[in-house]
Amino acid sequence: MRGMRYSVKNVFADEDFVAFRFNDGRVLAVPKSWFPTLAGAPMAQLSNYHISPLGVHWPDLDEDISISGLLEGRGAQCVSSDVKAGLTCIRRLMGSV
């Protein structure tokens, strides 16, 4: 979709993944291990985030993740084979769990 501006609508984290829901309906779940600061953070700190036009910021953790980086897969590592955990995260984000 040429010219469309993508933005994050909301964020969800569980024990293994951080998921980002975009304004176009897409959900992108990535392993928390991609972001070491997020991987070791308590859920209360993960729940405190701010969305900007460029990405997501966690003020308690001083962590920023850009939308362009997420969509381009920058810094991507091998995704865990734990598909069930990923689906659980996505279902929670979508409100079906």
Coordinates of N, CA and C in Angstrom, one line a residue:
M1 N 0.8 -1.2 0.0 CA 0.0 0.0 0.0 C 0.9 1.2 0.0
R2 N 1.2 1.6 -1.1 CA 2.1 2.8 -1.3 C 1.5 4.0 -0.7
G3 N 2.4 4.7 0.1 CA 2.0 6.0 0.6 C 1.2 5.9 2.0
M4 N 0.9 4.7 2.4 CA 0.1 4.5 3.6 C 1.1 4.7 4.8
R5 N 0.7 5.4 5.8 CA 1.5 5.6 7.0 C 1.1 4.6 8.0
Y6 N 2.0 3.7 8.4 CA 1.7 2.7 9.4 C 2.0 3.3 10.8
S7 N 1.1 2.9 11.7 CA 1.4 3.3 13.1 C 0.9 2.1 14.0
V8 N 1.5 2.1 15.2 CA 1.2 1.1 16.2 C -0.1 1.5 16.9
K9 N -1.0 0.6 17.0 CA -2.3 1.0 17.7 C -2.2 0.6 19.2
N10 N -1.6 -0.6 19.5 CA -1.4 -1.0 20.9 C -0.3 -2.1 20.9
V11 N 0.1 -2.4 22.1 CA 1.2 -3.3 22.4 C 0.8 -4.3 23.5
F12 N 1.2 -5.5 23.3 CA 1.0 -6.5 24.4 C 2.2 -7.4 24.6
A13 N 2.5 -7.7 25.8 CA 3.7 -8.6 26.1 C 3.2 -9.7 27.0
D14 N 3.8 -10.9 26.7 CA 3.6 -12.0 27.7 C 5.0 -12.4 28.1
E15 N 5.2 -13.6 28.6 CA 6.5 -14.1 29.1 C 7.5 -14.2 28.0
D16 N 7.1 -14.5 26.7 CA 8.0 -14.7 25.7 C 8.0 -13.7 24.5
F17 N 6.9 -13.1 24.3 CA 6.8 -12.2 23.1 C 6.3 -10.8 23.4
V18 N 6.6 -9.9 22.5 CA 6.0 -8.6 22.5 C 5.3 -8.5 21.2
A19 N 4.0 -8.1 21.2 CA 3.2 -8.1 20.0 C 2.8 -6.6 19.8
F20 N 2.8 -6.2 18.5 CA 2.4 -4.9 18.1 C 1.2 -5.0 17.2
R21 N 0.1 -4.3 17.5 CA -1.0 -4.3 16.6 C -0.9 -2.9 15.8
F22 N -1.0 -3.0 14.5 CA -0.8 -1.8 13.7 C -2.2 -1.3 13.3
N23 N -2.2 0.0 12.8 CA -3.5 0.6 12.4 C -4.2 -0.1 11.3
D24 N -3.4 -0.8 10.5 CA -4.0 -1.5 9.3 C -4.5 -2.9 9.7
G25 N -4.5 -3.3 11.0 CA -5.0 -4.6 11.4 C -3.9 -5.7 11.6
R26 N -2.7 -5.4 11.1 CA -1.7 -6.5 11.2 C -1.2 -6.6 12.7
V27 N -0.8 -7.8 13.0 CA -0.2 -8.0 14.3 C 1.2 -8.6 14.1
L28 N 2.2 -8.0 14.7 CA 3.5 -8.5 14.6 C 4.0 -8.9 16.0
A29 N 4.3 -10.2 16.2 CA 4.8 -10.7 17.5 C 6.2 -11.1 17.3
V30 N 7.1 -10.6 18.2 CA 8.5 -10.9 18.1 C 9.0 -11.4 19.5
P31 N 10.0 -12.2 19.5 CA 10.5 -12.7 20.8 C 11.0 -11.6 21.6
K32 N 10.8 -11.6 22.9 CA 11.3 -10.6 23.8 C 12.8 -10.6 23.8
S33 N 13.4 -11.7 23.4 CA 14.9 -11.8 23.4 C 15.5 -10.9 22.4
W34 N 14.7 -10.5 21.4 CA 15.2 -9.5 20.4 C 15.6 -8.2 21.1
F35 N 14.9 -7.9 22.2 CA 15.1 -6.7 22.9 C 15.5 -7.0 24.4
P36 N 16.8 -7.1 24.7 CA 17.2 -7.5 26.0 C 16.6 -6.7 27.1
T37 N 16.5 -5.4 26.9 CA 15.9 -4.6 28.0 C 14.5 -5.0 28.3
L38 N 13.7 -5.3 27.3 CA 12.3 -5.8 27.5 C 12.3 -7.2 28.1
A39 N 13.2 -8.0 27.7 CA 13.2 -9.4 28.1 C 13.3 -9.6 29.6
G40 N 14.0 -8.7 30.3 CA 14.2 -8.9 31.7 C 13.2 -8.0 32.5
A41 N 12.4 -7.2 31.9 CA 11.5 -6.3 32.5 C 10.3 -6.9 33.1
P42 N 9.8 -6.4 34.3 CA 8.6 -6.9 34.9 C 7.4 -6.4 34.0
M43 N 6.3 -7.1 34.1 CA 5.1 -6.8 33.3 C 4.6 -5.4 33.5
A44 N 4.7 -4.9 34.8 CA 4.2 -3.5 35.1 C 5.0 -2.5 34.2
Q45 N 6.3 -2.7 34.0 CA 7.1 -1.8 33.2 C 6.8 -2.0 31.7
L46 N 6.5 -3.2 31.3 CA 6.2 -3.4 29.9 C 4.8 -2.8 29.6
S47 N 4.0 -2.7 30.5 CA 2.6 -2.2 30.3 C 2.6 -0.7 30.2
N48 N 3.7 0.0 30.7 CA 3.8 1.4 30.6 C 4.6 1.8 29.4
Y49 N 3.9 2.1 28.3 CA 4.6 2.5 27.0 C 3.8 3.6 26.4
H50 N 4.5 4.3 25.5 CA 3.9 5.5 24.8 C 4.1 5.2 23.3
I51 N 3.1 5.4 22.6 CA 3.2 5.3 21.1 C 3.4 6.7 20.5
S52 N 4.3 6.7 19.6 CA 4.5 8.0 18.8 C 4.4 7.7 17.3
P53 N 4.5 8.7 16.5 CA 4.4 8.4 15.1 C 5.6 7.5 14.5
L54 N 6.7 7.5 15.3 CA 7.8 6.8 14.8 C 8.0 5.4 15.5
G55 N 7.3 5.1 16.6 CA 7.4 3.8 17.2 C 6.8 3.8 18.6
V56 N 7.5 3.0 19.5 CA 7.0 2.8 20.8 C 8.2 3.1 21.8
H57 N 7.8 3.8 22.9 CA 8.8 4.1 23.9 C 8.3 3.6 25.3
W58 N 9.2 2.9 26.0 CA 9.0 2.5 27.4 C 9.8 3.4 28.3
P59 N 9.2 4.4 28.9 CA 9.9 5.4 29.7 C 10.6 4.8 30.9
D60 N 10.0 3.8 31.6 CA 10.6 3.2 32.8 C 11.9 2.4 32.4
L61 N 12.0 2.0 31.2 CA 13.1 1.2 30.7 C 14.1 1.9 29.8
D62 N 13.7 3.1 29.4 CA 14.5 3.9 28.5 C 14.7 3.1 27.2
E63 N 13.7 2.5 26.7 CA 13.7 1.6 25.5 C 12.8 2.2 24.4
D64 N 13.3 2.2 23.2 CA 12.6 2.7 22.0 C 12.7 1.6 20.9
I65 N 11.5 1.4 20.3 CA 11.5 0.5 19.1 C 10.8 1.2 18.0
S66 N 11.5 1.3 16.9 CA 10.9 2.0 15.7 C 10.0 1.1 14.9
I67 N 9.0 1.8 14.3 CA 8.1 1.0 13.4 C 8.8 0.5 12.2
S68 N 9.7 1.4 11.7 CA 10.4 1.0 10.5 C 11.3 -0.2 10.8
G69 N 11.9 -0.2 12.0 CA 12.8 -1.4 12.4 C 12.0 -2.6 12.5
L70 N 10.8 -2.5 13.1 CA 9.9 -3.7 13.2 C 9.5 -4.3 11.9
L71 N 9.1 -3.4 11.0 CA 8.6 -3.8 9.7 C 9.7 -4.4 8.8
E72 N 10.9 -3.9 9.0 CA 12.0 -4.4 8.2 C 12.7 -5.5 8.8
G73 N 12.3 -5.9 10.1 CA 13.0 -7.0 10.7 C 14.4 -6.8 11.2
R74 N 14.8 -5.5 11.3 CA 16.1 -5.2 11.7 C 16.4 -5.8 13.1
G75 N 17.6 -6.4 13.1 CA 18.0 -7.1 14.4 C 17.4 -8.4 14.6
A76 N 16.6 -8.9 13.7 CA 15.9 -10.2 13.9 C 16.8 -11.3 14.1
Q77 N 16.4 -12.2 15.0 CA 17.2 -13.4 15.3 C 16.2 -14.5 14.9
C78 N 16.7 -15.7 15.1 CA 15.8 -16.9 14.8 C 14.6 -16.9 15.8
V79 N 13.4 -17.0 15.2 CA 12.2 -17.0 16.0 C 12.1 -18.4 16.7
S80 N 11.7 -18.3 18.0 CA 11.5 -19.5 18.8 C 10.5 -20.5 18.1
S81 N 10.7 -21.8 18.2 CA 9.8 -22.7 17.6 C 8.6 -22.9 18.5
D82 N 8.5 -22.2 19.6 CA 7.3 -22.3 20.5 C 6.1 -21.6 19.9
V83 N 5.5 -22.2 18.9 CA 4.4 -21.6 18.2 C 3.2 -21.4 19.1
K84 N 3.0 -22.3 20.0 CA 1.8 -22.1 20.9 C 1.9 -20.8 21.8
A85 N 3.1 -20.5 22.2 CA 3.3 -19.3 23.0 C 3.0 -18.1 22.1
G86 N 3.4 -18.1 20.9 CA 3.1 -17.0 20.0 C 1.7 -16.8 19.7
L87 N 1.0 -17.9 19.5 CA -0.5 -17.9 19.2 C -1.2 -17.4 20.5
T88 N -0.8 -17.8 21.7 CA -1.4 -17.3 22.9 C -1.3 -15.8 23.0
C89 N -0.1 -15.3 22.7 CA 0.1 -13.8 22.7 C -0.8 -13.1 21.7
I90 N -0.9 -13.6 20.5 CA -1.7 -13.0 19.5 C -3.2 -13.0 19.9
R91 N -3.6 -14.2 20.4 CA -5.1 -14.3 20.8 C -5.4 -13.3 21.9
R92 N -4.5 -13.1 22.9 CA -4.7 -12.1 24.0 C -4.8 -10.7 23.4
L93 N -3.9 -10.4 22.5 CA -3.9 -9.1 21.8 C -5.2 -8.8 21.1
M94 N -5.7 -9.9 20.4 CA -6.9 -9.7 19.7 C -8.2 -9.8 20.6
G95 N -8.0 -10.1 21.9 CA -9.1 -10.2 22.8 C -9.9 -11.4 22.8
S96 N -9.4 -12.5 22.3 CA -10.1 -13.8 22.2 C -9.8 -14.8 23.3
V97 N -8.9 -14.4 24.2 CA -8.5 -15.3 25.3 C -9.0 -14.7 26.6

